[in-house]
Amino acid sequence: MAPDRRRRLGAWLLALLVLAVVLALYDADRTGVSELSAGPCPDSALQCPGTGPAPGRTPSSSPSSSADPSATGSPSPSAGTAPPSATPSPGTSGAPTTGPCSSPGACGFPDARTTGPRIALERHDTGNMSVKTDGTVIKGWDIHGSLDVYANDVTIIDSRITSANWWGVNLRPGYSGLRVLHTTITAVPGKGPDNGGVDYAVSNMGGSSIEVGWCDVSVFGNALSMGQGELHDNYVHDIVAFRNQGGEWQHTDAVISGGGNKGRLTIRHNTLLNPVPVEQGASAAIGLFADTGSVSSVVVDGNWLAGGAYALYGGGPGATGIQVTDNVFSAQYHPNGGAYGLVAAWNAGGAGNVWHGNRTADGRPVVPGPTS
């Protein structure tokens, strides 16, 4: 082969090698970005695995809204937006410490720093709005009003709701798939129906599980109300005492379930505070009551509980399948956790009932008394 031909062939081979290297580097970079956004760190994650808090905890410079009001006042579905995962991301709900705890945040429980929206918000004066389109995604909204959901698979994420209605978000019977994530839900004391009564930050009237995660909830008397659902990584605090038009104090609970549920209720890794004085209506941090039927299939795991008449009502004599494990009972409002004690209505002999690893904030084991 002539020298000139060999030189040209060598140049071509070198150019092809350089091109192959460049393409490989580009593809690796592109693939890595895609995997980060679609795999390890979904919208529902508080932080990416193996990292510190997500950069999104600091508001971005431009607000994001994945849904806009339609002509009828209901949001429209966000095109091409996949619903967030219902499974908390690894590293999000690290196990709390087992020794004494000075405060929820100091021991790995949710607080104002780890809940609520992660992006800048855009104000929407919706009033009391009905959502009637399946698959609606509301993201980046600062809502002044409430949301009444008559649709399936609705997601509310990275938003704020300030309500003067009975509820912040309400899922109506016959609908399913509601997710409320990374959202602040609060109310305006003294405004709204029945002398300013605001009862439910999130209410599940539907017949299936819903998810409420990483939310900052305040004011509402019965903040998270449902017989079935996945409640995780929420911060419920500053519940406000309320006297209705009949002059009666509203009962207050950070989480309340009335029994008769057909599905499972999971309450995991939340900070649930009820600061209301017992003489002004305080019931519990978690109230499992047999108001509409026996309480069954409830998991209460790894929560920080404080306040109420009792910090936990355990379902009563007919309760079955109640697992209460690794919770911390705090004396933040009362020396005994609640005004009258730590636990009431625990059915130790109920089928499938488990009590294990529960302790006070200073590290002492919590042992419930007999069912009364």
Coordinates of C-alpha atoms in Angstrom, one line a residue:
M1 CA 0.0 0.0 0.0
A2 CA 1.3 3.5 -0.9
P3 CA 2.5 5.7 1.9
D4 CA -0.2 8.4 1.1
R5 CA -3.0 5.8 1.2
R6 CA -1.7 4.5 4.5
R7 CA -1.7 8.0 6.0
R8 CA -5.2 8.8 4.8
L9 CA -6.5 5.4 6.1
G10 CA -4.8 6.1 9.5
A11 CA -6.4 9.6 9.6
W12 CA -9.8 8.2 8.9
L13 CA -9.4 5.5 11.6
L14 CA -8.3 8.2 14.2
A15 CA -11.3 10.4 13.3
L16 CA -13.7 7.5 13.7
L17 CA -12.1 6.6 17.1
V18 CA -12.5 10.2 18.3
L19 CA -16.1 10.3 17.1
A20 CA -16.9 7.0 18.9
V21 CA -15.5 8.3 22.1
V22 CA -17.4 11.6 21.9
L23 CA -20.7 9.7 21.1
A24 CA -20.1 7.3 24.1
L25 CA -19.5 10.2 26.5
Y26 CA -22.6 12.1 25.2
D27 CA -24.8 9.0 25.5
A28 CA -23.5 8.3 29.1
D29 CA -24.2 11.9 30.1
R30 CA -27.7 11.8 28.5
T31 CA -28.5 8.5 30.1
G32 CA -27.4 9.5 33.5
V33 CA -29.6 12.6 33.5
S34 CA -32.6 10.6 32.3
E35 CA -32.1 8.0 35.0
L36 CA -31.8 10.6 37.7
S37 CA -35.1 12.3 36.8
A38 CA -37.1 9.3 36.1
G39 CA -35.8 6.7 38.4
P40 CA -34.1 7.3 41.8
C41 CA -35.6 10.7 42.5
P42 CA -39.3 10.9 41.5
D43 CA -41.6 13.9 42.2
S44 CA -42.8 12.2 45.3
A45 CA -39.3 12.0 46.9
L46 CA -38.2 14.4 49.5
Q47 CA -34.5 13.8 48.6
C48 CA -32.6 11.6 46.2
P49 CA -31.1 8.4 47.6
G50 CA -27.6 9.0 49.0
T51 CA -27.9 12.8 49.0
G52 CA -28.9 15.6 51.4
P53 CA -32.2 17.4 51.1
A54 CA -33.4 17.9 47.6
P55 CA -32.3 21.2 46.0
G56 CA -36.1 21.8 45.3
R57 CA -36.5 22.7 49.0
T58 CA -35.3 26.1 48.0
P59 CA -38.0 27.8 45.9
S60 CA -37.1 28.1 42.3
S61 CA -37.0 31.4 40.4
S62 CA -40.0 30.6 38.2
P63 CA -43.3 29.1 39.4
S64 CA -44.5 25.9 37.9
S65 CA -48.2 25.0 37.2
S66 CA -49.1 21.7 35.8
A67 CA -52.8 22.4 35.6
D68 CA -54.8 25.5 34.6
P69 CA -58.5 26.2 35.3
S70 CA -60.8 25.2 32.6
A71 CA -63.8 27.2 31.4
T72 CA -65.9 25.4 34.0
G73 CA -63.5 26.2 36.8
S74 CA -62.1 22.7 37.1
P75 CA -58.4 22.1 36.4
S76 CA -57.5 20.1 33.3
P77 CA -55.2 17.1 33.3
S78 CA -51.5 17.9 32.8
A79 CA -50.5 16.4 29.5
G80 CA -47.8 13.8 29.7
T81 CA -47.3 14.2 33.4
A82 CA -46.9 10.8 35.1
P83 CA -48.4 10.6 38.6
P84 CA -45.8 10.5 41.4
S85 CA -44.9 7.2 43.0
A86 CA -47.0 6.2 46.0
T87 CA -43.9 4.6 47.5
P88 CA -41.6 6.9 49.6
S89 CA -38.1 7.2 48.1
P90 CA -35.3 5.4 49.9
G91 CA -33.6 7.7 52.4
T92 CA -36.8 9.8 52.9
S93 CA -38.1 8.2 56.1
G94 CA -34.9 7.3 58.0
A95 CA -35.5 5.4 61.2
P96 CA -35.7 7.7 64.2
T97 CA -33.2 7.3 66.9
T98 CA -34.0 4.9 69.8
G99 CA -32.7 7.0 72.6
P100 CA -34.1 10.2 74.2
C101 CA -35.4 12.9 71.8
S102 CA -35.4 16.6 72.5
S103 CA -37.7 17.5 69.6
P104 CA -39.2 15.9 66.5
G105 CA -36.8 17.5 64.0
A106 CA -33.7 16.7 66.1
C107 CA -34.5 13.0 66.0
G108 CA -35.4 12.6 62.4
F109 CA -39.2 13.2 62.5
P110 CA -40.9 15.6 60.0
D111 CA -41.1 19.3 60.8
A112 CA -41.4 22.6 58.8
R113 CA -38.1 22.1 57.1
T114 CA -38.9 18.8 55.5
T115 CA -42.6 19.3 54.5
G116 CA -44.6 21.6 52.3
P117 CA -43.9 22.8 48.7
R118 CA -40.3 22.6 47.3
I119 CA -40.8 25.2 44.5
A120 CA -42.1 28.7 44.1
L121 CA -45.8 29.1 43.8
E122 CA -48.3 31.0 41.7
R123 CA -51.4 32.4 43.3
H124 CA -54.8 31.0 42.3
D125 CA -57.9 32.4 43.9
T126 CA -60.0 29.4 43.2
G127 CA -62.7 29.7 45.9
N128 CA -64.3 26.4 46.7
M129 CA -63.5 24.6 43.5
S130 CA -64.7 21.2 42.3
V131 CA -62.2 19.0 40.4
K132 CA -64.1 16.7 38.0
T133 CA -61.4 15.6 35.4
D134 CA -59.7 12.3 35.9
G135 CA -55.9 12.5 36.1
T136 CA -55.8 16.1 37.0
V137 CA -52.4 17.3 38.3
I138 CA -52.2 20.5 40.3
K139 CA -48.6 21.6 40.9
G140 CA -47.1 24.9 42.0
W141 CA -50.4 26.5 43.0
D142 CA -50.9 28.9 45.9
I143 CA -54.6 28.1 46.3
H144 CA -57.0 30.5 48.2
G145 CA -60.0 28.2 48.5
S146 CA -60.6 24.5 48.8
L147 CA -60.7 21.5 46.5
D148 CA -63.7 19.1 46.3
V149 CA -62.5 16.1 44.2
Y150 CA -65.1 14.3 42.0
A151 CA -62.5 12.5 39.9
N152 CA -60.0 9.6 39.9
D153 CA -56.2 9.7 40.1
V154 CA -56.0 13.4 41.0
T155 CA -52.5 14.6 42.2
I156 CA -51.9 17.8 44.2
I157 CA -48.2 18.4 44.7
D158 CA -45.8 21.2 45.7
S159 CA -48.7 23.6 46.4
R160 CA -50.3 25.5 49.3
I161 CA -54.0 25.5 50.2
T162 CA -55.5 28.2 52.5
S163 CA -59.1 27.3 53.1
A164 CA -62.1 29.0 54.7
N165 CA -64.3 25.9 54.0
W166 CA -65.0 22.7 56.0
W167 CA -62.0 21.1 54.3
G168 CA -58.8 21.8 52.4
V169 CA -59.1 18.7 50.1
N170 CA -62.1 16.4 50.1
L171 CA -62.3 13.1 48.1
R172 CA -66.0 12.3 47.3
P173 CA -67.5 8.8 47.5
G174 CA -67.0 6.7 44.4
Y175 CA -63.7 8.1 43.4
S176 CA -60.1 6.9 44.1
G177 CA -56.4 7.5 43.6
L178 CA -56.0 10.9 45.3
R179 CA -52.5 12.0 46.1
V180 CA -51.6 15.1 48.2
L181 CA -47.8 15.5 48.4
H182 CA -45.4 18.2 49.5
T183 CA -48.3 20.6 50.1
T184 CA -49.0 23.1 52.9
I185 CA -52.7 22.9 54.0
T186 CA -54.0 25.5 56.4
A187 CA -57.2 27.5 57.2
V188 CA -58.3 30.9 58.3
P189 CA -59.6 30.7 61.9
G190 CA -62.9 32.6 62.4
K191 CA -63.9 32.5 58.7
G192 CA -66.0 29.9 57.0
P193 CA -69.2 27.9 57.8
D194 CA -70.6 27.3 61.3
N195 CA -68.9 30.2 63.0
G196 CA -65.6 29.6 61.3
G197 CA -65.4 25.9 61.6
V198 CA -62.8 24.1 59.6
D199 CA -62.7 20.4 60.1
Y200 CA -60.6 18.4 57.7
A201 CA -57.4 19.4 56.0
V202 CA -57.7 16.1 53.9
S203 CA -60.9 14.0 54.0
N204 CA -61.3 10.7 52.3
M205 CA -65.0 10.0 51.7
G206 CA -64.1 7.6 48.9
G207 CA -63.9 3.8 49.0
S208 CA -60.2 3.3 48.4
S209 CA -56.8 4.3 49.8
I210 CA -55.4 7.8 49.2
E211 CA -51.8 9.0 49.8
V212 CA -50.9 12.1 51.9
G213 CA -47.1 12.6 52.2
W214 CA -44.7 15.3 53.2
C215 CA -47.5 17.8 53.9
D216 CA -47.4 20.7 56.4
V217 CA -50.9 20.8 58.0
S218 CA -52.2 23.3 60.6
V219 CA -55.4 24.9 62.0
F220 CA -57.9 22.2 60.9
G221 CA -59.6 20.5 63.9
N222 CA -59.6 16.9 62.5
A223 CA -56.7 17.4 60.3
L224 CA -56.3 14.1 58.4
S225 CA -59.6 12.2 58.4
M226 CA -60.0 8.8 56.8
G227 CA -60.6 5.1 57.4
Q228 CA -58.0 4.0 54.9
G229 CA -55.0 5.6 53.3
E230 CA -51.3 6.1 53.4
L231 CA -50.3 8.9 55.7
H232 CA -46.5 9.4 55.8
D233 CA -43.9 12.0 56.6
N234 CA -46.4 14.7 57.4
Y235 CA -46.2 17.5 60.0
V236 CA -49.5 18.3 61.7
H237 CA -49.3 21.2 64.2
D238 CA -50.9 24.3 65.6
I239 CA -54.5 22.9 65.6
V240 CA -56.8 25.7 66.6
A241 CA -59.6 25.3 69.2
F242 CA -63.1 26.1 67.7
R243 CA -66.5 26.7 69.3
N244 CA -69.4 26.2 66.8
Q245 CA -72.6 28.2 66.5
G246 CA -74.2 26.0 69.1
G247 CA -71.5 27.0 71.6
E248 CA -69.9 23.6 71.7
W249 CA -66.1 23.0 71.4
Q250 CA -65.2 21.0 68.4
H251 CA -63.2 17.8 69.1
T252 CA -59.7 18.0 67.7
D253 CA -57.4 15.2 66.4
A254 CA -54.3 15.4 64.2
V255 CA -55.4 12.1 62.6
I256 CA -58.9 10.6 63.1
S257 CA -60.6 7.5 61.9
G258 CA -64.2 6.6 62.6
G259 CA -63.9 2.8 62.1
G260 CA -65.9 0.6 59.8
N261 CA -63.2 0.8 57.2
K262 CA -62.7 -2.0 54.5
G263 CA -59.2 -1.1 53.6
R264 CA -55.9 -0.5 55.5
L265 CA -55.0 2.8 57.1
T266 CA -51.2 3.3 57.5
I267 CA -49.9 6.1 59.6
R268 CA -46.1 6.1 59.3
H269 CA -43.3 8.5 60.2
N270 CA -45.4 11.6 60.9
T271 CA -45.2 14.3 63.5
L272 CA -48.7 14.6 65.0
L273 CA -49.2 17.4 67.5
N274 CA -52.5 18.4 69.2
P275 CA -51.8 21.5 71.4
V276 CA -55.5 22.2 72.1
P277 CA -56.4 22.2 75.8
V278 CA -58.7 19.3 76.8
E279 CA -61.3 21.7 78.1
Q280 CA -61.5 23.2 74.6
G281 CA -62.2 19.9 72.8
A282 CA -58.9 18.1 72.4
S283 CA -59.3 14.3 71.7
A284 CA -56.0 12.9 70.5
A285 CA -52.9 13.0 68.3
I286 CA -54.2 9.8 66.7
G287 CA -57.9 9.0 67.3
L288 CA -59.0 5.5 66.2
F289 CA -62.7 5.5 67.2
A290 CA -65.4 3.0 66.5
D291 CA -68.0 5.7 65.6
T292 CA -69.3 4.0 62.4
G293 CA -68.1 0.4 63.0
S294 CA -65.2 -1.6 64.5
V295 CA -61.7 -0.4 63.8
S296 CA -59.5 -2.8 61.9
S297 CA -56.3 -3.0 59.8
V298 CA -54.4 0.0 61.0
V299 CA -50.6 0.4 61.1
V300 CA -49.3 3.1 63.4
D301 CA -45.5 3.0 63.0
G302 CA -42.7 5.4 63.8
N303 CA -44.6 8.5 64.6
W304 CA -44.0 11.4 67.0
L305 CA -47.2 11.9 69.1
A306 CA -48.1 14.7 71.5
G307 CA -51.2 16.2 73.0
G308 CA -54.9 15.5 73.2
A309 CA -56.9 14.0 76.1
Y310 CA -54.9 10.8 75.3
A311 CA -52.1 10.9 72.7
L312 CA -53.5 7.7 71.1
Y313 CA -57.0 6.1 71.2
G314 CA -56.4 2.5 70.1
G315 CA -59.8 1.5 68.7
G316 CA -61.6 0.1 71.7
P317 CA -62.8 -3.4 72.6
G318 CA -63.7 -4.6 69.0
A319 CA -60.5 -3.4 67.4
T320 CA -58.5 -6.0 65.4
G321 CA -55.4 -5.9 63.2
I322 CA -54.0 -2.8 64.9
Q323 CA -50.2 -2.6 64.8
V324 CA -48.7 0.1 67.0
T325 CA -44.9 0.0 66.8
D326 CA -41.9 2.2 67.4
N327 CA -43.7 5.4 68.2
V328 CA -42.4 8.2 70.4
F329 CA -44.8 9.8 72.9
S330 CA -43.8 13.3 73.8
A331 CA -44.5 15.4 77.0
Q332 CA -44.5 18.6 74.9
Y333 CA -48.0 19.6 76.1
H334 CA -48.7 17.3 79.0
P335 CA -46.4 15.4 81.4
N336 CA -48.3 12.2 80.4
G337 CA -48.3 12.8 76.7
G338 CA -52.0 13.6 76.7
A339 CA -54.0 15.5 79.4
Y340 CA -55.2 12.1 80.9
G341 CA -52.4 9.8 79.7
L342 CA -50.6 8.3 76.8
V343 CA -53.0 5.6 75.5
A344 CA -56.6 4.7 75.9
A345 CA -58.9 2.1 74.4
W346 CA -56.2 -0.4 73.5
N347 CA -57.5 -3.9 72.9
A348 CA -54.6 -6.1 73.9
G349 CA -56.5 -9.3 73.2
G350 CA -57.8 -8.3 69.8
A351 CA -56.9 -10.6 66.9
G352 CA -53.8 -9.4 65.1
N353 CA -53.2 -6.5 67.5
V354 CA -49.5 -5.7 68.1
W355 CA -47.9 -3.3 70.6
H356 CA -44.1 -3.2 70.3
G357 CA -41.2 -0.7 70.7
N358 CA -43.2 2.3 71.8
R359 CA -41.5 4.7 74.1
T360 CA -41.6 8.2 75.6
A361 CA -39.4 11.0 74.3
D362 CA -37.0 10.4 77.2
G363 CA -36.6 6.8 76.3
R364 CA -39.0 5.0 78.7
P365 CA -41.1 2.1 77.4
V366 CA -44.9 2.8 76.9
V367 CA -47.1 0.0 78.1
P368 CA -50.9 0.5 77.6
G369 CA -53.3 -0.2 80.4
P370 CA -56.3 -2.5 80.1
T371 CA -59.2 -1.6 77.8
S372 CA -61.8 0.5 79.6

